XYZ file of C-alpha atoms in Angstrom:
438
model
C -6.591 5.622 23.515
C -3.383 3.754 24.259
C -0.475 6.032 24.934
C 2.538 5.317 22.782
C 6.174 6.387 23.102
C 6.618 10.155 22.991
C 9.259 11.802 20.827
C 11.392 12.529 23.900
C 11.274 8.846 24.862
C 12.236 7.521 21.440
C 15.537 5.598 21.385
C 17.374 7.960 19.071
C 20.658 6.158 19.672
C 19.154 3.070 17.984
C 18.917 4.765 14.589
C 22.350 4.142 13.050
C 21.032 4.376 9.508
C 20.066 7.997 10.116
C 23.223 9.254 11.805
C 26.149 7.343 10.264
C 27.311 6.853 6.669
C 25.804 3.921 4.873
C 28.202 1.485 3.211
C 28.869 2.010 -0.507
C 26.990 -1.171 -1.423
C 23.781 -0.150 0.398
C 20.612 -0.356 -1.638
C 19.678 3.250 -0.898
C 22.529 5.672 -1.558
C 22.826 9.199 -0.201
C 25.130 11.766 -1.764
C 25.919 12.934 1.772
C 27.215 9.484 2.731
C 29.406 9.343 -0.369
C 30.823 12.701 0.618
C 31.432 11.534 4.209
C 33.178 8.371 3.009
C 35.299 10.176 0.373
C 33.643 8.402 -2.520
C 33.782 4.748 -3.541
C 35.908 3.158 -6.285
C 33.211 0.551 -6.909
C 30.485 3.134 -7.384
C 32.158 6.182 -8.838
C 35.389 4.690 -10.202
C 37.344 7.183 -8.107
C 39.428 6.357 -5.059
C 40.656 9.886 -4.371
C 39.055 12.479 -2.116
C 36.266 14.086 -4.135
C 34.838 17.574 -3.882
C 31.105 17.613 -3.157
C 30.441 19.216 -6.544
C 32.304 16.361 -8.245
C 30.183 13.788 -6.424
C 26.996 15.592 -7.432
C 28.052 15.800 -11.072
C 29.080 12.153 -11.238
C 25.865 10.960 -9.603
C 23.820 13.071 -12.012
C 25.768 11.635 -14.924
C 25.073 8.102 -13.683
C 21.351 8.898 -13.456
C 21.344 10.330 -16.973
C 23.125 7.182 -18.193
C 20.647 4.830 -16.498
C 23.175 3.479 -13.963
C 21.283 4.952 -10.978
C 17.751 6.164 -10.297
C 17.124 9.351 -8.304
C 14.300 8.850 -5.755
C 14.642 12.223 -4.079
C 17.219 14.974 -4.247
C 20.472 13.442 -3.040
C 19.000 9.914 -2.647
C 19.562 7.174 -5.218
C 18.857 3.508 -5.819
C 20.175 0.838 -8.155
C 17.802 0.400 -11.137
C 17.689 -3.402 -10.795
C 16.514 -3.126 -7.167
C 13.705 -0.755 -8.137
C 12.566 -2.693 -11.210
C 12.641 -6.080 -9.472
C 10.501 -4.778 -6.596
C 6.745 -5.297 -6.871
C 4.787 -2.118 -7.733
C 2.973 -2.174 -4.397
C 6.326 -2.105 -2.562
C 7.970 0.676 -4.594
C 5.770 3.122 -2.711
C 7.484 2.035 0.516
C 10.929 2.501 -1.041
C 9.886 6.064 -1.867
C 8.730 6.466 1.753
C 12.143 5.232 2.902
C 13.747 7.946 0.769
C 11.491 10.534 2.447
C 12.610 9.188 5.840
C 16.271 9.592 4.864
C 15.586 13.182 3.837
C 13.526 14.069 6.910
C 13.804 11.495 9.744
C 11.074 13.145 11.828
C 8.405 12.929 9.121
C 4.993 11.815 10.410
C 3.396 9.374 7.952
C -0.389 9.307 7.670
C -3.288 7.946 5.587
C -2.409 5.383 2.889
C 1.336 5.320 3.581
C 0.667 4.786 7.284
C -1.739 1.960 6.396
C 0.985 0.306 4.316
C 3.459 0.720 7.175
C 0.949 -0.823 9.577
C 1.011 -3.889 7.297
C -2.175 -3.481 5.247
C -2.401 -4.792 1.690
C -4.098 -2.002 -0.244
C -6.313 -2.488 -3.249
C -4.097 -0.242 -5.353
C -0.511 0.951 -4.854
C -0.631 4.511 -3.443
C 0.247 7.122 -6.042
C 2.157 9.225 -3.506
C 3.776 9.067 -0.070
C 1.383 10.669 2.438
C 2.759 12.820 5.272
C 1.574 15.480 7.723
C 2.348 19.164 7.431
C 1.595 22.001 9.846
C 1.559 24.536 7.012
C -1.705 25.028 5.211
C 0.100 26.505 2.199
C 2.267 23.357 1.913
C -0.596 20.907 1.432
C -1.012 19.006 -1.797
C 1.205 16.918 -4.051
C 4.930 17.681 -4.141
C 6.337 16.016 -7.231
C 9.484 13.902 -6.996
C 12.351 14.351 -9.476
C 12.330 12.174 -12.564
C 13.826 8.791 -11.675
C 15.927 8.811 -14.812
C 16.943 12.483 -14.659
C 17.696 13.852 -18.114
C 18.252 10.445 -19.674
C 17.354 10.272 -23.337
C 14.477 8.139 -24.574
C 16.955 5.686 -26.066
C 18.830 5.391 -22.751
C 15.543 4.649 -20.924
C 14.629 2.039 -23.511
C 18.054 0.383 -23.143
C 17.602 0.333 -19.365
C 14.169 -1.283 -19.587
C 15.302 -3.760 -22.236
C 18.356 -4.794 -20.201
C 16.266 -5.558 -17.133
C 13.547 -7.257 -19.147
C 16.127 -9.645 -20.574
C 17.799 -10.211 -17.208
C 14.604 -10.750 -15.244
C 12.653 -12.706 -17.821
C 9.727 -10.328 -18.072
C 8.824 -7.088 -19.835
C 9.399 -3.754 -18.131
C 7.242 -0.800 -19.205
C 7.969 2.897 -18.881
C 5.371 3.129 -16.120
C 7.769 1.149 -13.922
C 10.049 4.201 -13.964
C 7.370 6.641 -12.829
C 8.417 8.824 -9.914
C 6.365 8.673 -6.698
C 5.832 12.105 -5.163
C 4.901 13.181 -1.630
C 1.404 14.371 -0.735
C 1.249 16.676 2.295
C -1.914 16.728 4.425
C -2.985 19.079 7.173
C -3.997 17.597 10.513
C -7.658 16.567 10.899
C -9.871 19.589 11.540
C -10.624 18.463 15.082
C -6.889 18.805 15.837
C -6.720 22.444 14.704
C -7.693 25.551 16.643
C -8.099 27.423 13.373
C -8.859 25.938 9.984
C -5.699 27.326 8.370
C -3.375 26.638 11.283
C -1.424 23.524 12.193
C -1.818 21.297 15.219
C -3.772 23.076 17.961
C -2.023 23.645 21.276
C -4.530 21.532 23.187
C -3.779 18.561 20.917
C 0.022 18.722 20.634
C 0.808 16.498 23.619
C -2.100 14.150 22.928
C -1.117 13.700 19.262
C 2.608 13.317 19.867
C 2.077 10.797 22.664
C -0.046 8.681 20.334
C 2.539 8.571 17.525
C 4.222 5.217 16.965
C 7.977 4.890 16.622
C 8.969 1.695 14.833
C 11.569 0.199 12.568
C 10.837 0.745 8.914
C 8.676 -2.189 7.764
C 9.999 -4.915 5.484
C 6.916 -6.609 3.996
C 6.863 -9.900 2.103
C 9.106 -9.853 -0.947
C 10.865 -6.672 0.226
C 14.662 -6.589 0.333
C 15.343 -5.917 4.047
C 18.713 -4.328 3.273
C 16.883 -1.383 1.688
C 15.563 -0.153 5.025
C 17.920 -1.869 7.491
C 18.558 0.292 10.562
C 15.915 2.859 9.649
C 13.228 4.055 12.050
C 10.059 5.942 11.285
C 7.169 7.831 12.862
C 3.583 6.989 11.942
C 0.164 7.736 13.286
C -1.686 5.139 15.392
C -3.906 2.721 13.494
C -7.193 4.002 14.938
C -6.447 7.538 13.764
C -5.262 6.302 10.363
C -8.441 4.279 9.801
C -10.784 7.067 10.929
C -8.970 9.656 8.805
C -8.513 7.522 5.679
C -11.415 5.102 5.185
C -14.128 7.784 4.613
C -11.946 9.350 1.891
C -11.502 6.135 -0.095
C -13.630 4.542 -2.769
C -16.049 1.957 -1.422
C -13.978 -0.972 -2.708
C -10.770 0.447 -1.208
C -12.498 1.115 2.123
C -13.943 -2.397 2.268
C -10.555 -3.947 1.449
C -8.973 -2.060 4.365
C -11.739 -2.896 6.837
C -11.873 -6.559 5.742
C -8.166 -6.707 6.563
C -8.700 -4.953 9.881
C -11.588 -7.214 10.939
C -9.538 -10.303 10.085
C -6.351 -9.053 11.770
C -4.362 -9.541 8.556
C -1.894 -6.739 9.176
C 1.404 -6.230 10.928
C 4.476 -8.429 10.998
C 2.516 -11.147 12.774
C -1.167 -12.008 12.716
C -3.097 -9.601 14.924
C -6.342 -10.328 16.736
C -9.335 -9.308 14.655
C -9.841 -5.545 14.795
C -12.948 -4.347 16.601
C -15.029 -1.198 16.259
C -14.497 -0.093 19.900
C -10.745 0.085 19.229
C -11.386 2.725 16.549
C -14.346 4.568 18.099
C -12.266 7.011 20.204
C -10.783 8.331 16.955
C -14.055 8.518 15.015
C -14.773 11.885 16.644
C -12.289 13.219 14.100
C -14.776 12.423 11.324
C -16.626 15.713 11.625
C -18.887 15.526 8.565
C -22.124 13.558 8.446
C -21.106 12.296 5.006
C -17.816 10.938 6.345
C -19.531 9.205 9.272
C -22.092 7.642 6.917
C -19.319 6.410 4.633
C -17.480 4.839 7.559
C -20.644 3.111 8.816
C -21.507 1.743 5.361
C -18.000 0.346 4.770
C -17.846 -1.152 8.275
C -21.249 -2.819 7.850
C -20.208 -4.399 4.538
C -16.774 -5.511 5.756
C -16.225 -9.210 6.421
C -13.246 -10.926 8.030
C -13.722 -13.902 5.700
C -12.203 -12.116 2.710
C -8.547 -13.160 2.608
C -7.103 -10.603 0.195
C -7.744 -7.161 -1.213
C -8.772 -8.820 -4.488
C -11.420 -10.912 -2.744
C -12.709 -7.761 -1.050
C -13.013 -5.991 -4.397
C -14.759 -9.040 -5.856
C -17.370 -8.938 -3.066
C -18.037 -5.278 -3.808
C -18.313 -5.919 -7.546
C -20.766 -8.792 -6.984
C -22.978 -6.565 -4.870
C -22.779 -3.703 -7.377
C -23.912 -6.086 -10.119
C -26.802 -7.363 -8.004
C -25.597 -10.950 -7.473
C -26.485 -12.908 -4.360
C -24.030 -12.658 -1.493
C -21.675 -15.668 -1.460
C -20.541 -17.678 1.533
C -16.855 -17.024 2.226
C -14.175 -19.637 2.917
C -16.445 -22.699 2.676
C -14.544 -25.930 3.415
C -15.068 -29.072 1.273
C -13.930 -32.683 1.628
C -12.608 -33.791 -1.765
C -12.911 -37.362 -3.152
C -9.220 -38.065 -2.497
C -9.697 -37.359 1.215
C -8.075 -33.916 1.206
C -9.905 -30.753 2.159
C -9.924 -27.300 0.637
C -11.412 -23.890 1.296
C -13.026 -21.903 -1.483
C -13.036 -18.128 -1.820
C -16.769 -17.912 -2.619
C -19.652 -20.374 -2.585
C -23.284 -20.103 -3.667
C -25.150 -23.064 -2.168
C -28.329 -22.899 -4.279
C -26.762 -23.357 -7.713
C -23.730 -25.191 -6.297
C -21.201 -22.701 -7.646
C -17.691 -22.092 -6.343
C -15.976 -18.788 -7.151
C -12.191 -18.529 -7.080
C -10.202 -15.307 -7.332
C -6.798 -15.775 -8.980
C -4.467 -13.059 -7.770
C -0.947 -12.689 -9.155
C 0.517 -12.571 -5.657
C -0.447 -16.209 -5.045
C 1.956 -17.319 -7.754
C 4.673 -14.768 -7.039
C 4.802 -15.782 -3.376
C 4.410 -19.515 -3.845
C 8.114 -20.375 -3.648
C 8.665 -18.293 -0.528
C 5.582 -19.517 1.315
C 5.472 -23.187 0.419
C 8.642 -24.024 -1.477
C 6.543 -24.720 -4.569
C 7.239 -23.249 -7.982
C 4.491 -21.277 -9.742
C 4.053 -24.273 -12.067
C 3.505 -26.601 -9.131
C 0.953 -24.197 -7.688
C -0.955 -24.227 -10.990
C -0.973 -28.032 -11.054
C -2.216 -28.141 -7.452
C -4.978 -25.682 -8.314
C -6.039 -27.848 -11.257
C -6.142 -30.959 -9.044
C -8.194 -29.062 -6.468
C -10.605 -27.806 -9.110
C -11.069 -31.326 -10.515
C -11.944 -32.501 -7.001
C -14.577 -29.787 -6.614
C -16.118 -30.635 -9.979
C -16.212 -34.300 -8.950
C -18.489 -33.205 -6.104
C -20.915 -31.834 -8.667
C -19.922 -28.200 -8.170
C -19.382 -25.612 -10.866
C -16.155 -23.634 -10.615
C -15.793 -20.100 -11.993
C -12.479 -18.288 -11.861
C -11.842 -14.590 -12.256
C -8.816 -12.295 -12.135
C -7.937 -8.655 -11.529
C -8.734 -7.942 -15.182
C -12.246 -9.355 -14.746
C -12.836 -7.167 -11.697
C -11.642 -4.117 -13.599
C -14.274 -4.818 -16.288
C -17.672 -5.319 -14.582
C -19.286 -6.512 -17.810
C -16.791 -9.370 -18.094
C -17.374 -10.364 -14.484
C -21.138 -10.206 -14.955
C -20.926 -12.543 -17.945
C -18.705 -15.009 -16.062
C -21.000 -15.204 -13.043
C -24.183 -15.309 -15.113
C -22.791 -18.130 -17.263
C -22.119 -20.079 -14.066
C -25.761 -19.535 -12.947
C -24.901 -17.373 -9.942
C -28.321 -15.964 -8.971
C -29.243 -12.296 -9.221
C -31.118 -10.884 -6.236
C -31.039 -7.219 -7.163
C -29.153 -6.381 -3.973
C -26.763 -3.449 -3.890
C -23.828 -2.576 -1.685
C -25.986 -0.514 0.648
C -23.380 2.235 0.355
C -25.207 4.847 -1.713
C -23.237 7.617 -0.019
C -20.116 6.426 -1.847
C -21.836 6.631 -5.223
C -24.147 9.611 -4.829
C -22.090 12.219 -6.670
C -20.056 10.008 -8.938
C -20.507 6.412 -10.028
C -16.791 5.960 -9.443
C -16.639 6.248 -5.692
C -13.921 8.263 -4.029
C -13.081 10.571 -6.911
C -9.921 12.572 -6.423
C -10.291 15.726 -4.402
C -7.872 18.447 -3.461
C -5.775 17.422 -0.485
C -6.579 18.969 2.887
């Protein structure tokens, strides 16, 4: 295993966001910083020196009025920043708030995957961190984002941002994201109910990664500017997390890993030997079987979490395995790659994910409307080659019957195959049912 920077080697002097007051216009606001800077006329409408109790009362009043959201005790964010951030990135904002509260937090499992740059099938429902206390494991709820705001105040807040941003905002967008504490893997503990074993302390701490807080696509970099974080190495995160996921979630992660679609820049495709030293931590036969099944099904050709889920759904429904990323020469001389292709019936399958349209302007300079027109032109070219084109969305994947009807109507052949991952479905048809945190 590659040795990473130890805590004693970490460049603590490079963490200005953790040791100095943040400016009043920062996206994440700490009550402590407002106290250190004597308040702010632009934020609190008070230029005089304020007592700490006054600052606390005024911040609470602003939360109750819908002018601020409370992420954690003493940590706040502007409502427009939160509501304009994609749901899959709000989890990272909550993780940033945890970092501000406790800079030496060790992130693990799904939060660590997100920080390593993985696109997850579903936004994590909590920030995942390590604890050395067995009695501290489990979900620690976060305070209500809107404090004691009345129902009418919440509705006014949502309506104001819906009108400003051109799209509806539902109450679910104001759901707080708690922190889930996990004990270290059993192999790291001398006793089941104790924290990190003495023999593993140096090994574990030397493997931890110290990095700047990630700013993924579409994320406002000012939110986490100057922040640093600790997270577990990718091999440990994969070995500890994948066997606990549903089959579709596990495949989405391992598809990403095999393709190298993680991190700030494209990584080389992940290999099994890079993870194997950490697989000793998977102590149960069931966990090892789950890992093996997900790894065997994983394919670097899937280019998004949605495509990974689609592959799993197709196998669950018994459809023939498609060819991934097949390239075609269109009649106008251009070429295109398709998400899925079944050669026998001449069927092309295309997954339409929302992110393609949301990110179109940033990635290509095209508006969502231009992207739709280009997709239509591309589809016409494929049909001119004599191919059938079937499109499906997240909603179709969420309803297997709808997806089955779409594929059957397009004459995609049934072969009766299954995922080959019975261990994920043995106890519950919905793989990866929630269990008590350990």
